[in-house]
mmCIF file with all atom_site columns, C-alpha atoms in Angstrom:
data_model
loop_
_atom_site.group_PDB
_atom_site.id
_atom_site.type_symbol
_atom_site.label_atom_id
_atom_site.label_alt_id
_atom_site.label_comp_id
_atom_site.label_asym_id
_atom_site.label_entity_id
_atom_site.label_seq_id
_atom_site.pdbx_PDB_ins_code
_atom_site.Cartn_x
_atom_site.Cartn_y
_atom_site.Cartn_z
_atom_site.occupancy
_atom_site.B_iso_or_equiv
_atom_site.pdbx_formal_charge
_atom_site.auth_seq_id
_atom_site.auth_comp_id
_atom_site.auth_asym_id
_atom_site.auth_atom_id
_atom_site.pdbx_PDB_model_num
ATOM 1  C CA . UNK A 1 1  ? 44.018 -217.494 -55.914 1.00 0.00 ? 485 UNK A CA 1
ATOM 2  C CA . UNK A 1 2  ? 44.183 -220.119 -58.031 1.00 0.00 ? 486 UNK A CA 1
ATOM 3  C CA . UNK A 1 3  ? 46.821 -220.918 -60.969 1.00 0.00 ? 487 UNK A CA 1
ATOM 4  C CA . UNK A 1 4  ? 44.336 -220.091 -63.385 1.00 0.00 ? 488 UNK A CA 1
ATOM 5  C CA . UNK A 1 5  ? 43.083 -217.092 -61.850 1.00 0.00 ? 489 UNK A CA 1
ATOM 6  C CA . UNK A 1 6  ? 46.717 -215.806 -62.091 1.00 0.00 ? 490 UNK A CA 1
ATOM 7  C CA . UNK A 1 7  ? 46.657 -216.340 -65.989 1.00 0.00 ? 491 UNK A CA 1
ATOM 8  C CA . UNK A 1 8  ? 43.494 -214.731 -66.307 1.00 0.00 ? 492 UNK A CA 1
ATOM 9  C CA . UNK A 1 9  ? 44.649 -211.669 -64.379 1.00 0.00 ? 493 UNK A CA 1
ATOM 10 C CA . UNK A 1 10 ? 48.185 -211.480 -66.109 1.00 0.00 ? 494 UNK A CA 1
ATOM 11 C CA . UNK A 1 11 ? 46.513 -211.862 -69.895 1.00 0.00 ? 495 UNK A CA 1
ATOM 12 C CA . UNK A 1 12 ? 43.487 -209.649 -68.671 1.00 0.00 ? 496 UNK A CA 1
ATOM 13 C CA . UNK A 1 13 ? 46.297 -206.826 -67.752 1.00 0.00 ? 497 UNK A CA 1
ATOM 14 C CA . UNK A 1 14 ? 48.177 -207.900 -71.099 1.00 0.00 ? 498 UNK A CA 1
ATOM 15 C CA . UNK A 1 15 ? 44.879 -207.604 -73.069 1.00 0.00 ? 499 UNK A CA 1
ATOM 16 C CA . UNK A 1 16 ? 44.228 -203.948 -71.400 1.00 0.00 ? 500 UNK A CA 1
ATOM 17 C CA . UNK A 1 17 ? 47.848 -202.597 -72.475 1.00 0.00 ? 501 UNK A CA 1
ATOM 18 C CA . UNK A 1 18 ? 47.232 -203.952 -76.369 1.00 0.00 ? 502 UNK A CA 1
ATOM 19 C CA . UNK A 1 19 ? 43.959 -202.430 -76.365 1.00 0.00 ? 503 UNK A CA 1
ATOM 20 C CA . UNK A 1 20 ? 44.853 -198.868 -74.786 1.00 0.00 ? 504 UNK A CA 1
ATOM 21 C CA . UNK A 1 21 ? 48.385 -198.630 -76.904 1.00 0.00 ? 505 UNK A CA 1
ATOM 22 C CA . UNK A 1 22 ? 47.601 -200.324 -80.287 1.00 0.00 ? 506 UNK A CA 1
ATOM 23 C CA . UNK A 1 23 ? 46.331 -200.803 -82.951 1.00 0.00 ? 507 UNK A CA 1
ATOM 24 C CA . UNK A 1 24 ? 45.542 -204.446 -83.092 1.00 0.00 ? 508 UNK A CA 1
ATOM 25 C CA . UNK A 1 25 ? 42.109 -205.558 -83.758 1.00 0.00 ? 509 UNK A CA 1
ATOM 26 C CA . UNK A 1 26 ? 40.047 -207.806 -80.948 1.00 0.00 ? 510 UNK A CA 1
ATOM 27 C CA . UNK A 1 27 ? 41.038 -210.967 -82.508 1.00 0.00 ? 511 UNK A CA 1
ATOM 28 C CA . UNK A 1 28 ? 44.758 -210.235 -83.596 1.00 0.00 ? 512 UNK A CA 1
ATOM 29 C CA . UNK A 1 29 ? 45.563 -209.674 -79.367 1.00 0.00 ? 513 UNK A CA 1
ATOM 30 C CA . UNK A 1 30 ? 43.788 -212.409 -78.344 1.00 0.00 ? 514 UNK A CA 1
ATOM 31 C CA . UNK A 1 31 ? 45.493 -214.692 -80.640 1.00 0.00 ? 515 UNK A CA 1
ATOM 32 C CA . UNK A 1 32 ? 48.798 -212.181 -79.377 1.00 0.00 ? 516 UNK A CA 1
ATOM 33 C CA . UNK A 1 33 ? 47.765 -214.124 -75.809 1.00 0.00 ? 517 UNK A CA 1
ATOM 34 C CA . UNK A 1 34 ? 47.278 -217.281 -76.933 1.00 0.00 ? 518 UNK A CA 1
ATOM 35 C CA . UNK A 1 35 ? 43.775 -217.544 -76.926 1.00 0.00 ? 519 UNK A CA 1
ATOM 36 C CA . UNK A 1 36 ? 42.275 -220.331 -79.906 1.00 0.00 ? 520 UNK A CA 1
ATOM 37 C CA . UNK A 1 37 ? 39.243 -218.280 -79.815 1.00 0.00 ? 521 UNK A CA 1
ATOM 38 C CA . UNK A 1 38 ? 38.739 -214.798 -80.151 1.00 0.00 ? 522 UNK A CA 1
ATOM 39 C CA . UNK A 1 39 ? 35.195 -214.824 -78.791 1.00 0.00 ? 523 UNK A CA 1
ATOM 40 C CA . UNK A 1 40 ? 36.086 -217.101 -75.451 1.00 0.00 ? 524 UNK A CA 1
ATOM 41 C CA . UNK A 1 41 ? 38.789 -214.446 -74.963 1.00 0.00 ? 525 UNK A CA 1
ATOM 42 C CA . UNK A 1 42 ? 36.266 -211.889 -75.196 1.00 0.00 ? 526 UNK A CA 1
ATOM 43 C CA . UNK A 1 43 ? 33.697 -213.212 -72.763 1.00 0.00 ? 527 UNK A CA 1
ATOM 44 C CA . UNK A 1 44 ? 37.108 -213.329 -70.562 1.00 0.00 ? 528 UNK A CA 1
ATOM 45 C CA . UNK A 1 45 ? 37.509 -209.995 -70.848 1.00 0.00 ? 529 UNK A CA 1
ATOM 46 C CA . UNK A 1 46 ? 34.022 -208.723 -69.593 1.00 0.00 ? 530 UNK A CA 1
ATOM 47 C CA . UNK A 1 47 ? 33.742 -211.277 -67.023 1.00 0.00 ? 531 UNK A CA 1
ATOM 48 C CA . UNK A 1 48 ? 37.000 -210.337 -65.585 1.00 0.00 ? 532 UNK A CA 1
ATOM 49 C CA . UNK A 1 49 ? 36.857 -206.166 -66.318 1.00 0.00 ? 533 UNK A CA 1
ATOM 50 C CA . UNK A 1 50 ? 33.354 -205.894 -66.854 1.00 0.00 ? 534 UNK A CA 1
ATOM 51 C CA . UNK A 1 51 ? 33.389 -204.757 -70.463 1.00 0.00 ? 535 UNK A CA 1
ATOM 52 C CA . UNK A 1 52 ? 33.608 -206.223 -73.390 1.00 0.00 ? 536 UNK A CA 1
ATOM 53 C CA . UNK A 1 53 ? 37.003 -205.446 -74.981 1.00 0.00 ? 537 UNK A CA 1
ATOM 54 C CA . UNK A 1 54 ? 35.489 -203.022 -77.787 1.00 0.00 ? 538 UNK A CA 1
ATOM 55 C CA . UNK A 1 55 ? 33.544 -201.241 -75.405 1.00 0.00 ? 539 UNK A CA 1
ATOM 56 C CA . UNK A 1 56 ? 36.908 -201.085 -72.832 1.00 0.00 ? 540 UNK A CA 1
ATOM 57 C CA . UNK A 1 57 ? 39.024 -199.643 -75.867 1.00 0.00 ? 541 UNK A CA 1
ATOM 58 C CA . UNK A 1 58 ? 36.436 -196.706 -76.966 1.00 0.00 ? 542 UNK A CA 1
ATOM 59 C CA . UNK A 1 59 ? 36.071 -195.990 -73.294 1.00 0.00 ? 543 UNK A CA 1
ATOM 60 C CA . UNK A 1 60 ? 40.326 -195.282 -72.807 1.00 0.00 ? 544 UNK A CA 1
ATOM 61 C CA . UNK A 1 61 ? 41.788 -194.528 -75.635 1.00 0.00 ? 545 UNK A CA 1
ATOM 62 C CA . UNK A 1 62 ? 42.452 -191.029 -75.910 1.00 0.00 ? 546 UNK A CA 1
ATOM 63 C CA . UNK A 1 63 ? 43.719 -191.028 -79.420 1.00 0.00 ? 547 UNK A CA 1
ATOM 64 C CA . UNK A 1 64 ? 40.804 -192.041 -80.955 1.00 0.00 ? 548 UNK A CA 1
ATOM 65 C CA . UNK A 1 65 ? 39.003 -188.971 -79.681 1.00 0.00 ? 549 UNK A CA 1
#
């Protein structure tokens, strides 16, 4: 892997933990991680996982239910 790839993966896992076990909007965690722009961190996000981070949070989080 390289560097980068290792960032990804760490903020990606970061990114999940926010999403699952707060309350922080989309843009507030990906500002959290450093990211200038919410919607690059996004397109992260479902490149890496798949989904986009919206979608992601509705699909695990059992307290919205």
């Amino acid at each position: 892997k390289t560097a980068l790839q290792v960032v990804h993966e760490y903020c990606i896992t970061e990114a999940k933990k926010h999403l699952l076990y707060s309350s922080y909007s989309i843009s507030e965690i990906s500002y959290l991680l450093h990211f200038k722009d919410p919607a690059y961190f996004s397109r992260l996000f479902k490149k890496q996982t798949g989904l986009s981070p919206i979608i992601f949070r509705s699909n695990n989080n059992f307290f919205s239910h």
